[in-house]
XYZ file of C-alpha atoms in Angstrom:
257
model
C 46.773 88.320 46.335
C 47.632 91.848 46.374
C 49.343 93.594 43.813
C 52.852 93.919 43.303
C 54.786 96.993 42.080
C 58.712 97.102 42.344
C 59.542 100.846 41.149
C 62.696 102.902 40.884
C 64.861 100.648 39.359
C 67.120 99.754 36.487
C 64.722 97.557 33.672
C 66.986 95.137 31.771
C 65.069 95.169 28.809
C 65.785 93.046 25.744
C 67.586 95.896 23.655
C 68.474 98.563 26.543
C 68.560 99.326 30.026
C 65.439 101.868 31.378
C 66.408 103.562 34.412
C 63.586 104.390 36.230
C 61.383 102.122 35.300
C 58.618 99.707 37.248
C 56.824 96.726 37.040
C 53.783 95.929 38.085
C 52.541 92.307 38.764
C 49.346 91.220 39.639
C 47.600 87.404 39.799
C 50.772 86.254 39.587
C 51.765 87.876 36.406
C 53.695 91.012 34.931
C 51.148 93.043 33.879
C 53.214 96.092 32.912
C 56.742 97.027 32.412
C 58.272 100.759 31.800
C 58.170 104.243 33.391
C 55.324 106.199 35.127
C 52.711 103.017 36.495
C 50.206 103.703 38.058
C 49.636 102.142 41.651
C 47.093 100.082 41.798
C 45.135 99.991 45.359
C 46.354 97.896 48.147
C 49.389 97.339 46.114
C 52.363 96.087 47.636
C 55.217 98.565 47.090
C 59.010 97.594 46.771
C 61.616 100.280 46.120
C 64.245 98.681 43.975
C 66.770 101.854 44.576
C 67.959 102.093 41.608
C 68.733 98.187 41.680
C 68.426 96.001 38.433
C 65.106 94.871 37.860
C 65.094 91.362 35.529
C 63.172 88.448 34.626
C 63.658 85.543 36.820
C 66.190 82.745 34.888
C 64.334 79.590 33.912
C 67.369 76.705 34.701
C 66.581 73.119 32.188
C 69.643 71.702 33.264
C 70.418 71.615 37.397
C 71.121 68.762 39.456
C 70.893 70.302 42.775
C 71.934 72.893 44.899
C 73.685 73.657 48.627
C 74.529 70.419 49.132
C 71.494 68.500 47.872
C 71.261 66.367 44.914
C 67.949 66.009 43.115
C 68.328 62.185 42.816
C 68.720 62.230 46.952
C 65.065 61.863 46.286
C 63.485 63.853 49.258
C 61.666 66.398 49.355
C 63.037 68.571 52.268
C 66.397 67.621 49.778
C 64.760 68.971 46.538
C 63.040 71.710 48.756
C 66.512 72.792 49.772
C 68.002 73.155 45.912
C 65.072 75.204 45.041
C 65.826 77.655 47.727
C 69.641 77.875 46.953
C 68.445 78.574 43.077
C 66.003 81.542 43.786
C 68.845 83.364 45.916
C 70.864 83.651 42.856
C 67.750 84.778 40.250
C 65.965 81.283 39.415
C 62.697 81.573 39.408
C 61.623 78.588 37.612
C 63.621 75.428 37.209
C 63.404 71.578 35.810
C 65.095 69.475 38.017
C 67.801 66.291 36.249
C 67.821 63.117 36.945
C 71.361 61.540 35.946
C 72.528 57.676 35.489
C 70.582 55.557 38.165
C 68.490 51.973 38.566
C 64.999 52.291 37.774
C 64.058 52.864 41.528
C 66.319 55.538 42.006
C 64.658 57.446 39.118
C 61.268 56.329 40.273
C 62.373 57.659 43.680
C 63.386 61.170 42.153
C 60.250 61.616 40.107
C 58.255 60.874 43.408
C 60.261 63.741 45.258
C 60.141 66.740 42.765
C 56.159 65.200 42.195
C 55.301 65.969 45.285
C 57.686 69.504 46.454
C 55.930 70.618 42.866
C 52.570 69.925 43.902
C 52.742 71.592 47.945
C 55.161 73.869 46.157
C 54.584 77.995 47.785
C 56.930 81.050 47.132
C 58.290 80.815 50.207
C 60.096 77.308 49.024
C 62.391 78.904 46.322
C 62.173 78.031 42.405
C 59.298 76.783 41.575
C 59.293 73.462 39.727
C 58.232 73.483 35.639
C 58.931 70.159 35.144
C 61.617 67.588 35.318
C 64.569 67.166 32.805
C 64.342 63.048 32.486
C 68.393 63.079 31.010
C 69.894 60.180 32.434
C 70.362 57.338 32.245
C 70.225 56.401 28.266
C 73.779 57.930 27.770
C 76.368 56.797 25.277
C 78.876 54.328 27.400
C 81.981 56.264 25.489
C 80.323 59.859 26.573
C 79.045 59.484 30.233
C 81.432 61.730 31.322
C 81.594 62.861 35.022
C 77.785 60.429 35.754
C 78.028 57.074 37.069
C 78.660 54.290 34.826
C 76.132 52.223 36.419
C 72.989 52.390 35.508
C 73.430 53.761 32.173
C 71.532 52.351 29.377
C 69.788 52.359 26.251
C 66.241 53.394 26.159
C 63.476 50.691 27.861
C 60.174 51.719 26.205
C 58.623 49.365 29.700
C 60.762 51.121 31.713
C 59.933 54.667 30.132
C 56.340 54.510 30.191
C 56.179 54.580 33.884
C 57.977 58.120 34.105
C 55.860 59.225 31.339
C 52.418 58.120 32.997
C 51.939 62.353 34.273
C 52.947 65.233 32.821
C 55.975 66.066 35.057
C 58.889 65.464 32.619
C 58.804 68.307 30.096
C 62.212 67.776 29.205
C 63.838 64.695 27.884
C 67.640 63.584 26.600
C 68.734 60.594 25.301
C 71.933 59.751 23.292
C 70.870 59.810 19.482
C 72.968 56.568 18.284
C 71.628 53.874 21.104
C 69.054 50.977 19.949
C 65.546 52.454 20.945
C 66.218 56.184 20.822
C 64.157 57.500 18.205
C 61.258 55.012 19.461
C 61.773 57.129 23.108
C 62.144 60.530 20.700
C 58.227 59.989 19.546
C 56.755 59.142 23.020
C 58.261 62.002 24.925
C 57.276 64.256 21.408
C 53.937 62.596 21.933
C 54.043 63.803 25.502
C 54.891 67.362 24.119
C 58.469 67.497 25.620
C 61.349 69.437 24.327
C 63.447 66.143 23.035
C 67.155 66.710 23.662
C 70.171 64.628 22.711
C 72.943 64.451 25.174
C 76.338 62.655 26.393
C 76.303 61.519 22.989
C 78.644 60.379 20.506
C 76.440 60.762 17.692
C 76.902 60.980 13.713
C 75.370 63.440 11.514
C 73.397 60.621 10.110
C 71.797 59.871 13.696
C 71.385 63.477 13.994
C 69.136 63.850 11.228
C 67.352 60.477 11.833
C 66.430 61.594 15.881
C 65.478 65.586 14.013
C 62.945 63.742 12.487
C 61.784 62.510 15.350
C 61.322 65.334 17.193
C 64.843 66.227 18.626
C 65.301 69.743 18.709
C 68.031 70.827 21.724
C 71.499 69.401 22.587
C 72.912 69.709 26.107
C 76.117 71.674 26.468
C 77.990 72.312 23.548
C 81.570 70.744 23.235
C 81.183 68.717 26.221
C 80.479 65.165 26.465
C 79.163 65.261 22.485
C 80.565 63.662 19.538
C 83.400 65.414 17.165
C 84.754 64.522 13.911
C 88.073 63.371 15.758
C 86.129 61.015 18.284
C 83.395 59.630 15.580
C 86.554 58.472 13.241
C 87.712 56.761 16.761
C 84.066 55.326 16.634
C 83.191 54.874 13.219
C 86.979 54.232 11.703
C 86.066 57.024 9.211
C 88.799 59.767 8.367
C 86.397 62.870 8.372
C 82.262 62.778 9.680
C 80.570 65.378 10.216
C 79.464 65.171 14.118
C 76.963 66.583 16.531
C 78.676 70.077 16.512
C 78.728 70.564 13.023
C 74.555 69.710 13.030
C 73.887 71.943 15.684
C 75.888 74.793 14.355
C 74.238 74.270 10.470
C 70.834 73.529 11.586
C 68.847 76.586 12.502
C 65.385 75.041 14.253
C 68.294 73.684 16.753
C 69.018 74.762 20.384
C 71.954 74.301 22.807
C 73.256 74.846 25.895
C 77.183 75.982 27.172
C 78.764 75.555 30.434
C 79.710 78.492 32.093
């Protein structure tokens, strides 16, 4: 492929804004960012006039797009999503399953499987992964997902979505039987491990850390508190969820906005 230069433009930099500035891609990778680049031969040229110039977003957390729900579980459906994402700046993205029978999830995988591996540009956001986060949710914290189909962790049921390498991402609620058993084979498969729609104790917390759980899905919602763990647990004051994520540094999280 030819090179790619996009000059005249604003650079959003991580500490300022370069106006002016280029970048130069070639084999599919930046290659060199700032003012003055040289043009390589038979590059392709785009003037950005003066236009932002930024990394692509990287989504972990999208069920869909334009009308089309991951777990639809077609490609032309996933194909569709990954189009609507790129207009608005995604250039990479991990589609999320959600609360669903076994062959529904099956189904899914199959779909973004196969749009990831006939994936080209002109398809949208290209596909990293998939974000295996339903269905072992807490039944008090499922919030907006379908009840049915939610469950604790089945390590038969599991090992079939972990037979590739497609899920790099993977959530389940910290307190249900089976978790950190499902924590060590997605660490094994070298996942980021997240906990999510969880009403989960600092206890749990620290036992699925030590397992390899290292993100929580978006902060405040659908995660445990002090005021519903003493609704849980019967205890006056427990430290929850936010209070781990907020006092333990190696952890990650995620807000809705």
């Amino acid at each position: 492929a030819s090179p790619l230069l996009i000059q005249n433009g604003t650079l959003i930099l991580p500490d300022q804004l370069m106006e002016g500035g280029a970048v130069l891609c070639e084999r599919g990778k930046i290659t060199a960012v700032g003012k003055d680049i040289a043009e390589p031969k038979n590059a392709i040229v785009i003037d950005a006039k003066g236009g932002y110039i930024s990394p692509g977003f990287i989504d972990i957390h999208v069920h869909g797009g334009a009308g089309a729900d991951f777990m639809d579980a077609t490609v032309p459906g996933v194909r569709t999503a990954l189009k609507a994402h790129a207009l608005h700046g995604t250039t990479t993205i991990f589609p999320t399953t959600t609360t669903g029978a076994p062959v529904q999830i099956m189904a899914m995988l199959g779909a973004c499987r196969e749009a990831k591996r006939t994936w080209e540009a002109a398809h949208g956001s290209r596909i990293a992964g998939v974000h295996l986060y339903g269905p072992y949710f807490a039944a008090d914290k499922v919030g907006c997902h379908s009840r049915t189909g939610r469950r604790a962790p089945n390590p038969t049921e599991y090992a079939m979505w972990f037979r590739d390498d497609l899920i790099r991402i993977a959530t389940c609620a910290a307190e249900l039987p089976g978790a950190e058993e499902f924590y060590q084979t997605a660490r094994q498969h070298r996942c980021l491990i997240t906990c999510g729609h969880s009403n989960a104790s600092w206890a749990e917390m620290e036992r699925a850390f030590k397992a390899g759980m290292r993100h929580v899905d978006h902060f405040w919602c659908a995660m445990s508190s002090v005021a519903s763990l003493r609704t849980r647990l019967g205890t006056p004051m427990q430290a929850s969820m936010e209070q781990f994520v907020l006092a333990t540094a190696e952890m990650s999280t995620e807000v809705i906005a």
